Amino acid sequence: MRTSFEWIRSMVPGLTEDPKEYSDRMTMFGQKVEFFTDLSKDLEKIVVGQIRSIVPHQDSDHLCICQVDVGQEEPIQIVTGASNMKENDKVPVVLDGGRVAGGHDGTKTEGGIKIKKGKLRGVESFGMMCSIEELGSSRDLFPDAPEDGLYILPSDAPVGCDAVKYLGLDDKVIEYEITGNRVDCFSVLGIAREAACAFSLPFKPALIKETGVSGNCADDISVTIENDGLCKRFVAREVRNVKIGPSPEWMQKRLRSQGIRPINNIVDITNYVMEEYGQPMHSYDYDQIAGKKIIVRNAKDGEIFTTLDGEEHKLDPDMLLICDGEKPVGLAGIMGGENSMITDDVTTVLFEAATFDGTNIRKSAKRLGMRTEASGMFEKGLDPNNAILAMNRACALVEEMGAGEVVAGTVDVYKAKKEPVTIPFEPERYNVFLGTDISADEIASYFEAEGLSVDREKKLVSIPTFRQDLLCFADLAEEVARFFGYDRIPVTALKGVTLSGGISEKDEVLDIARNSAFNYGFSEAMCFSFESPKVYDKLLLSEDDERRNAIKIMNPLGEDYSIMRTQTVNSMLESLSLNSSRRNPDARLFELGKTYIAKALPLTTLPDERDIFTLGFYGEGDFFVMKGVVLDFLESAGIRGDIVFDPDSKNPFLHPGRKAEIKFSGESLGFLGEVHPTVLSSYGIRERAYIACIDIEKVLSKRDPSVRYEAIANFPASTRDLSLDVPKDITAGEIEAVFKKYGTKNLESFSLFDIYEGEQVREGRKSMAYNIVFRAPDRSLSDDDVNPAIEKILKGLSEIGVELRK
């Protein structure tokens, strides 16, 4: 939402704060200001000038020398290459030392362009005449400006006056972030009311004068609503003897400040009222309305309608049409029809201000792919009682501007009138809730300042219909907090609540996962929870794989985001692929995200949302690096005992010889491995990549969070190195299982320090070297203690085909 600062000041006349102070106060009051733009930034020393004479430049075919009256004692001389001016034309002139916003081609320059006197082909020039683009605006907002040339001002522009102010470019535009529940603030009127409350100033909107001459609008037009669920109110008024022409300069300035191009007085009035009241309006050529009747009905299936922009649209029965006695003339809440366009020949106009169902308008606009400013307003859910106010304001502007004669009477179809809501007035409760001590009278004054009615005797607050966000006690308490000032509310302890510190066990494990990844140089990735069904084929999942049973999204953004993910591998590979395509030589990423597993399809209950810790990298590192990161996390998370890496993993997207299922106490906690080359190719990753996925819920069910401490050993260790001749199909895990089984109670640790395959090893075999450590807590171990354990280990290894290397 944007507003003109000067427009706000016109309704809050005592507002003297500058835009920065205004923005800060409005943000603290609950209407967050995103930013403000000074339209006159980089515009200095620009006045209205009148060209007194034009002579050709003697040394140039395209330059001419002008004498320009800028309100000084003598005209100034300006050399220009423009060709669209003539003597006595009035133009914007930037004087020596002044500044313009940019070039004539529309490009803007930070800080503007300073204009200095100088010579062009030997002739002195003491300023520059400007195009509209050089003033920081465009032909979209000034349609009378030439495509390439000076902007010619109206003949009544005062010579020597500030051209920036004359053109309305001295305004400030404020951009707000309005929450969806404050529909009333999607209008200049609503923002001005908030500003008046924020600064404790009177709110003075424009007075709406009573309008209407002889006749009765109801005698000239009838309105029928066939679906009053989708059209809650329809207001119509008639204007005769219409005089199409430009709207007054003050209205054009305000429309331009809102980013709206002035067109003509009738169209400008409807746009002006839409910005001022937040109520879209439409105008019809009364003489083109067949049967002099308006019918609001649902479209027929497959009905074709051509809108004002000349586009044909195929409609469905859920969409709402505004029709005359023979044909559709408007797509309700979105855009009028080409057949109802206002032309310069119009003599009688029918104004419409209606209230349509916001949800229906949003869905219709989305299906048609034609979201307009009007549909954006309607979809927020407008107040039906605002329609008549906007209509009367438009008619008052018609008479004020001399654009026509408003016919007396109004056609107003309003079946279910919306009434004000009444809420108990409970000042003591507000104070307890907020921790404040504000008198009842002061609280009542807060409410009355924003248009609420307070009955102190009955202790009731009547909420006007434009405040659709105020429905209960908490809403009124929030209003008290806004007026009193959030920064002034004292800090108080919560009452009746037992406070306890710390975080949940799940959050603790998630923090451990995050820190483990950071410690190993991984960066956190944020991925979508929805993806394309095509990813299953990319991951080589079989047709009967349970991970294909994904939940379909009812209203997806597109096929690529049409299902909820059942695995996180695709998201990680997509992120690695993006890094690879940007030629990043080394990427390490992790994600703490969810998968969504349906208990039954179609859904009858909420899906099982699983937190998954996903790691992925390519570049420096290999399978064992990933294994080390996983082990570090699991041990830090409290997985105490033997963690088994089973090579029999059922994940086809992993390399068949470099993958493992992570098991603890016989249950899988996840998997890790090198990504299958075919999968790498389909993702466009040009080198080996590794991935690991761990189910946080399973880690939580197996973890032992207790911490155990052991005293530093008092006796030395006894170590042995074993060089083993191992069949290629025997894994390190199988060998280490033998160590644990036969190593006796004095076995402290073991580690693989070398693995070799080559000429000195038999075919089909590999060499693996381990360092084994023995230690006793109560004595020093001798060879007689260690050697029997080594013999048992070697005997156990021989049972699986492993020999001591000779």
Coordinates of C-alpha atoms in Angstrom, one line a residue, residues 308-672:
L308 CA -11.5 -3.9 -21.8
D309 CA -8.0 -4.9 -22.8
G310 CA -9.3 -6.7 -25.8
E311 CA -8.6 -10.2 -24.5
E312 CA -11.1 -13.1 -24.8
H313 CA -11.7 -15.2 -21.8
K314 CA -13.4 -18.6 -21.4
L315 CA -15.4 -18.5 -18.2
D316 CA -16.8 -21.2 -15.9
P317 CA -19.9 -21.2 -13.7
D318 CA -18.0 -20.2 -10.5
M319 CA -17.2 -16.8 -12.0
L320 CA -19.5 -13.8 -11.7
L321 CA -20.7 -11.5 -14.5
I322 CA -22.4 -8.2 -14.7
C323 CA -24.8 -8.2 -17.6
D324 CA -27.3 -5.9 -19.2
G325 CA -30.6 -7.1 -20.6
E326 CA -28.8 -8.9 -23.5
K327 CA -25.1 -9.5 -22.8
P328 CA -22.3 -9.5 -20.2
V329 CA -20.8 -6.0 -19.8
G330 CA -18.3 -6.7 -17.0
L331 CA -16.3 -9.4 -15.2
A332 CA -17.4 -8.7 -11.6
G333 CA -14.6 -7.4 -9.4
I334 CA -11.9 -7.8 -12.1
M335 CA -12.4 -5.8 -15.3
G336 CA -15.2 -4.2 -17.4
G337 CA -16.1 -5.4 -20.9
E338 CA -14.9 -4.0 -24.2
N339 CA -18.5 -3.4 -25.1
S340 CA -19.0 -1.0 -22.1
M341 CA -16.0 1.1 -22.7
I342 CA -16.4 4.9 -22.0
T343 CA -15.7 6.9 -25.1
D344 CA -15.4 10.6 -25.8
D345 CA -19.0 10.5 -27.2
V346 CA -20.6 9.3 -24.0
T347 CA -23.4 11.6 -22.7
T348 CA -24.8 9.5 -19.8
V349 CA -22.7 7.4 -17.4
L350 CA -23.8 4.8 -14.9
F351 CA -21.5 4.5 -11.9
E352 CA -21.2 1.2 -10.1
A353 CA -19.9 0.5 -6.6
A354 CA -20.4 -3.1 -5.5
T355 CA -19.1 -5.6 -2.9
F356 CA -18.2 -9.0 -4.2
D357 CA -17.0 -12.1 -2.3
G358 CA -13.3 -11.8 -1.8
T359 CA -12.5 -15.6 -2.1
N360 CA -14.5 -15.9 -5.3
I361 CA -12.8 -12.9 -6.9
R362 CA -9.3 -14.2 -5.9
K363 CA -10.0 -17.7 -7.4
S364 CA -11.6 -16.2 -10.6
A365 CA -8.7 -13.8 -11.2
K366 CA -6.1 -16.6 -10.6
R367 CA -7.9 -19.0 -13.0
L368 CA -8.1 -16.3 -15.7
G369 CA -4.5 -15.1 -15.0
M370 CA -5.6 -11.4 -14.9
R371 CA -5.2 -10.1 -11.4
T372 CA -6.0 -6.4 -11.5
E373 CA -5.8 -3.6 -8.9
A374 CA -9.6 -3.9 -8.4
S375 CA -9.4 -7.7 -7.9
G376 CA -6.6 -7.1 -5.4
M377 CA -8.9 -4.9 -3.4
F378 CA -11.9 -7.1 -3.5
E379 CA -10.1 -10.3 -2.6
K380 CA -9.2 -8.7 0.8
G381 CA -12.9 -8.7 1.8
L382 CA -14.3 -5.2 1.6
D383 CA -16.9 -3.6 3.9
P384 CA -20.3 -3.4 2.1
N385 CA -21.2 -0.2 4.0
N386 CA -18.2 1.6 2.3
A387 CA -19.8 1.2 -1.2
I388 CA -22.4 3.9 -0.7
L389 CA -19.8 6.3 0.8
A390 CA -17.5 5.8 -2.2
M391 CA -20.4 6.3 -4.6
N392 CA -21.6 9.6 -3.0
R393 CA -18.0 10.8 -3.0
A394 CA -17.6 10.1 -6.7
C395 CA -20.9 11.9 -7.5
A396 CA -19.8 14.9 -5.4
L397 CA -16.6 15.0 -7.4
V398 CA -18.5 14.9 -10.7
E399 CA -20.5 18.0 -9.7
E400 CA -17.4 19.7 -8.2
M401 CA -15.5 19.3 -11.4
G402 CA -18.4 20.1 -13.7
A403 CA -18.2 16.8 -15.4
G404 CA -21.9 16.2 -15.6
E405 CA -25.3 16.4 -13.8
V406 CA -25.9 13.7 -11.1
V407 CA -29.5 12.3 -11.2
A408 CA -31.2 12.2 -7.9
G409 CA -31.8 8.9 -6.2
T410 CA -29.7 5.7 -5.8
V411 CA -30.3 2.1 -6.8
D412 CA -29.0 0.1 -3.8
V413 CA -29.5 -3.6 -3.7
Y414 CA -28.3 -4.7 -0.2
K415 CA -30.1 -7.8 1.0
A416 CA -28.2 -8.7 4.2
K417 CA -27.0 -5.5 5.8
K418 CA -23.8 -5.7 7.8
E419 CA -24.3 -4.4 11.3
P420 CA -21.7 -3.1 13.8
V421 CA -20.2 -5.6 16.3
T422 CA -20.6 -5.0 20.0
I423 CA -17.8 -6.0 22.5
P424 CA -17.7 -5.5 26.3
F425 CA -15.8 -2.5 27.5
E426 CA -13.3 -3.9 30.1
P427 CA -10.6 -1.3 31.0
E428 CA -9.5 -3.2 34.2
R429 CA -9.0 -6.4 32.2
Y430 CA -7.0 -4.6 29.5
N431 CA -4.7 -3.2 32.2
V432 CA -4.2 -6.6 33.8
F433 CA -3.5 -8.2 30.4
L434 CA -1.0 -5.5 29.4
G435 CA 0.5 -4.8 32.8
T436 CA -0.5 -1.1 32.6
D437 CA -2.4 1.4 34.7
I438 CA -4.5 3.4 32.3
S439 CA -7.7 5.1 33.3
A440 CA -11.0 4.0 31.8
D441 CA -11.6 7.5 30.4
E442 CA -8.3 7.5 28.6
I443 CA -9.0 4.1 27.1
A444 CA -12.4 5.3 26.0
S445 CA -10.8 8.3 24.3
Y446 CA -8.4 5.9 22.4
F447 CA -11.4 4.0 21.0
E448 CA -13.4 7.1 20.1
A449 CA -10.5 8.6 18.3
E450 CA -10.5 5.8 15.8
G451 CA -14.2 5.8 15.2
L452 CA -15.4 3.3 17.8
S453 CA -18.4 4.2 20.0
V454 CA -18.1 3.6 23.8
D455 CA -21.2 3.4 26.0
R456 CA -19.6 3.9 29.5
E457 CA -22.9 3.1 31.4
K458 CA -23.6 -0.2 29.6
K459 CA -19.8 -0.9 29.3
L460 CA -20.0 -1.7 25.6
V461 CA -17.9 -0.8 22.6
S462 CA -19.6 -0.6 19.2
I463 CA -17.3 -1.5 16.4
P464 CA -17.9 0.2 13.0
T465 CA -18.1 -2.2 10.1
F466 CA -14.9 -0.9 8.5
R467 CA -12.9 -2.3 11.4
Q468 CA -13.4 -6.0 10.5
D469 CA -10.3 -6.9 12.6
L470 CA -11.9 -6.1 16.0
L471 CA -13.9 -9.1 17.2
C472 CA -13.0 -9.8 20.8
F473 CA -11.3 -8.7 24.1
A474 CA -7.8 -9.4 22.8
D475 CA -8.3 -7.2 19.8
L476 CA -9.4 -4.2 21.9
A477 CA -6.4 -4.8 24.3
E478 CA -4.2 -4.5 21.2
E479 CA -5.7 -1.2 20.4
V480 CA -5.0 0.1 23.9
A481 CA -1.4 -1.1 23.5
R482 CA -1.0 0.7 20.2
F483 CA -2.3 4.0 21.5
F484 CA -0.5 3.8 24.8
G485 CA 2.8 2.9 23.0
Y486 CA 4.4 -0.5 23.0
D487 CA 7.7 1.1 24.1
R488 CA 5.9 2.4 27.2
I489 CA 4.5 -0.9 28.4
P490 CA 6.4 -1.9 31.6
V491 CA 8.2 -5.2 31.8
T492 CA 6.3 -7.5 34.3
A493 CA 6.5 -11.1 35.2
L494 CA 3.9 -13.5 33.9
K495 CA 1.3 -14.4 36.5
G496 CA 0.0 -17.9 37.2
V497 CA 2.5 -19.5 34.9
T498 CA 5.4 -21.7 36.0
L499 CA 8.4 -20.7 34.0
S500 CA 11.1 -23.3 33.1
G501 CA 14.2 -22.8 31.1
G502 CA 16.0 -25.0 28.6
I503 CA 15.0 -26.4 25.3
S504 CA 13.3 -29.7 24.3
E505 CA 15.2 -32.9 23.7
K506 CA 14.4 -32.7 20.0
D507 CA 15.7 -29.1 19.7
E508 CA 18.9 -30.2 21.5
V509 CA 19.6 -33.0 19.0
L510 CA 18.9 -30.6 16.1
D511 CA 21.4 -28.1 17.6
I512 CA 23.9 -30.9 17.9
A513 CA 23.4 -31.8 14.2
R514 CA 23.7 -28.2 13.1
N515 CA 26.9 -27.7 15.1
S516 CA 28.4 -31.0 14.0
A517 CA 27.9 -29.9 10.3
F518 CA 29.3 -26.5 10.9
N519 CA 32.4 -27.9 12.6
Y520 CA 33.2 -29.9 9.5
G521 CA 32.7 -27.0 7.1
F522 CA 29.2 -27.6 5.9
S523 CA 26.8 -24.7 5.1
E524 CA 23.1 -24.9 5.9
A525 CA 20.7 -25.2 2.9
M526 CA 17.0 -24.2 2.9
C527 CA 15.0 -26.4 0.6
F528 CA 11.4 -26.6 -0.5
S529 CA 9.1 -29.2 1.1
F530 CA 7.5 -29.9 -2.2
E531 CA 8.9 -31.2 -5.5
S532 CA 8.1 -32.9 -8.8
P533 CA 7.0 -36.5 -9.2
K534 CA 9.7 -36.7 -11.9
V535 CA 12.4 -36.9 -9.2
Y536 CA 11.6 -40.6 -8.5
D537 CA 12.9 -41.6 -11.9
K538 CA 16.0 -39.4 -11.5
L539 CA 16.7 -41.2 -8.3
L540 CA 16.2 -44.7 -9.9
L541 CA 13.4 -45.6 -7.5
S542 CA 11.5 -48.7 -8.5
E543 CA 7.8 -48.5 -9.4
D544 CA 6.8 -50.2 -6.1
D545 CA 9.1 -48.2 -3.9
E546 CA 7.1 -46.8 -1.0
R547 CA 8.7 -43.4 -1.4
R548 CA 6.7 -42.9 -4.6
N549 CA 3.5 -42.7 -2.5
A550 CA 3.6 -38.9 -2.1
I551 CA 0.9 -36.5 -1.1
K552 CA -0.4 -34.4 -4.0
I553 CA -0.9 -30.7 -3.5
M554 CA -4.4 -29.5 -4.4
N555 CA -3.4 -26.1 -5.8
P556 CA 0.3 -26.5 -6.8
L557 CA 2.4 -23.7 -8.2
G558 CA 3.2 -26.1 -11.1
E559 CA 4.2 -29.7 -11.8
D560 CA 7.6 -29.1 -10.4
Y561 CA 6.1 -28.3 -7.0
S562 CA 3.0 -30.6 -7.1
I563 CA 3.8 -33.2 -4.3
M564 CA 5.1 -33.2 -0.7
R565 CA 8.5 -34.8 -0.6
T566 CA 9.0 -38.3 0.9
Q567 CA 12.8 -38.0 0.9
T568 CA 15.4 -35.2 1.0
V569 CA 17.9 -36.7 -1.4
N570 CA 16.6 -34.8 -4.4
S571 CA 16.6 -31.4 -2.6
M572 CA 20.3 -31.9 -1.6
L573 CA 21.3 -33.0 -5.1
E574 CA 19.5 -30.1 -6.6
S575 CA 21.5 -27.8 -4.3
L576 CA 24.8 -29.5 -5.1
S577 CA 23.9 -29.3 -8.8
L578 CA 23.4 -25.6 -8.6
N579 CA 26.8 -25.2 -7.0
S580 CA 28.4 -27.4 -9.6
S581 CA 26.8 -25.4 -12.4
R582 CA 28.3 -22.3 -10.9
R583 CA 31.7 -24.0 -11.1
N584 CA 32.1 -24.0 -7.4
P585 CA 35.0 -26.6 -7.0
D586 CA 34.0 -27.7 -3.5
A587 CA 30.6 -27.7 -1.9
R588 CA 29.5 -29.0 1.5
L589 CA 25.8 -28.5 2.5
F590 CA 23.4 -29.8 5.1
E591 CA 19.7 -29.5 5.7
L592 CA 17.5 -30.0 8.7
G593 CA 14.1 -30.5 7.0
K594 CA 11.0 -32.6 7.0
T595 CA 9.6 -35.4 4.9
Y596 CA 5.9 -36.1 4.7
I597 CA 4.9 -39.8 4.8
A598 CA 1.2 -40.5 4.2
K599 CA -0.4 -43.1 6.5
A600 CA -3.0 -43.7 3.8
L601 CA -3.8 -42.2 0.4
P602 CA -6.0 -40.3 -0.2
L603 CA -5.3 -38.6 3.1
T604 CA -7.6 -39.4 6.0
T605 CA -5.3 -38.2 8.8
L606 CA -2.3 -35.9 9.0
P607 CA 0.9 -37.3 7.5
D608 CA 3.9 -38.4 9.5
E609 CA 6.3 -35.5 9.4
R610 CA 9.8 -36.8 9.9
D611 CA 12.8 -34.5 10.7
I612 CA 15.7 -35.6 8.5
F613 CA 19.4 -34.5 8.9
T614 CA 20.8 -34.5 5.4
L615 CA 24.5 -34.0 4.5
G616 CA 25.9 -33.7 1.0
F617 CA 29.2 -32.8 -0.5
Y618 CA 31.5 -33.1 -3.6
G619 CA 35.1 -32.1 -4.1
E620 CA 37.6 -32.7 -1.3
G621 CA 36.7 -35.8 0.7
D622 CA 35.4 -39.4 0.2
F623 CA 33.1 -42.0 1.7
F624 CA 35.1 -42.2 4.9
V625 CA 35.0 -38.5 5.4
M626 CA 31.2 -38.6 5.3
K627 CA 31.3 -41.7 7.6
G628 CA 33.4 -39.7 10.1
V629 CA 31.0 -36.8 10.2
V630 CA 28.0 -39.1 10.7
L631 CA 29.8 -41.0 13.6
D632 CA 30.8 -37.7 15.2
F633 CA 27.1 -36.5 15.2
L634 CA 25.7 -39.8 16.4
E635 CA 28.2 -40.0 19.3
S636 CA 27.6 -36.3 20.2
A637 CA 23.8 -36.9 20.1
G638 CA 24.2 -39.8 22.7
I639 CA 24.1 -43.0 20.6
R640 CA 26.1 -45.2 23.0
G641 CA 27.3 -48.5 21.7
D642 CA 28.2 -50.2 18.5
I643 CA 27.1 -48.3 15.3
V644 CA 27.1 -50.7 12.4
F645 CA 27.5 -49.6 8.7
D646 CA 25.8 -52.3 6.8
P647 CA 26.7 -52.3 3.0
D648 CA 23.4 -54.0 2.2
S649 CA 21.5 -50.6 1.7
K650 CA 18.3 -50.6 -0.4
N651 CA 18.9 -47.2 -2.0
P652 CA 19.3 -47.4 -5.8
F653 CA 20.5 -43.8 -6.0
L654 CA 23.7 -44.8 -4.2
H655 CA 26.8 -46.5 -5.7
P656 CA 26.4 -50.3 -5.3
G657 CA 29.9 -50.7 -3.9
R658 CA 30.1 -47.5 -1.8
K659 CA 27.0 -47.3 0.3
A660 CA 25.9 -48.3 3.8
E661 CA 22.9 -48.5 6.0
I662 CA 23.5 -46.9 9.4
K663 CA 22.3 -49.3 12.1
F664 CA 22.1 -49.3 15.9
S665 CA 20.6 -52.1 18.0
G666 CA 19.4 -53.7 14.8
E667 CA 17.4 -50.7 13.6
S668 CA 18.3 -48.4 10.7
L669 CA 18.9 -44.8 11.6
G670 CA 19.6 -43.7 8.0
F671 CA 22.0 -44.3 5.2
L672 CA 25.1 -42.8 3.6

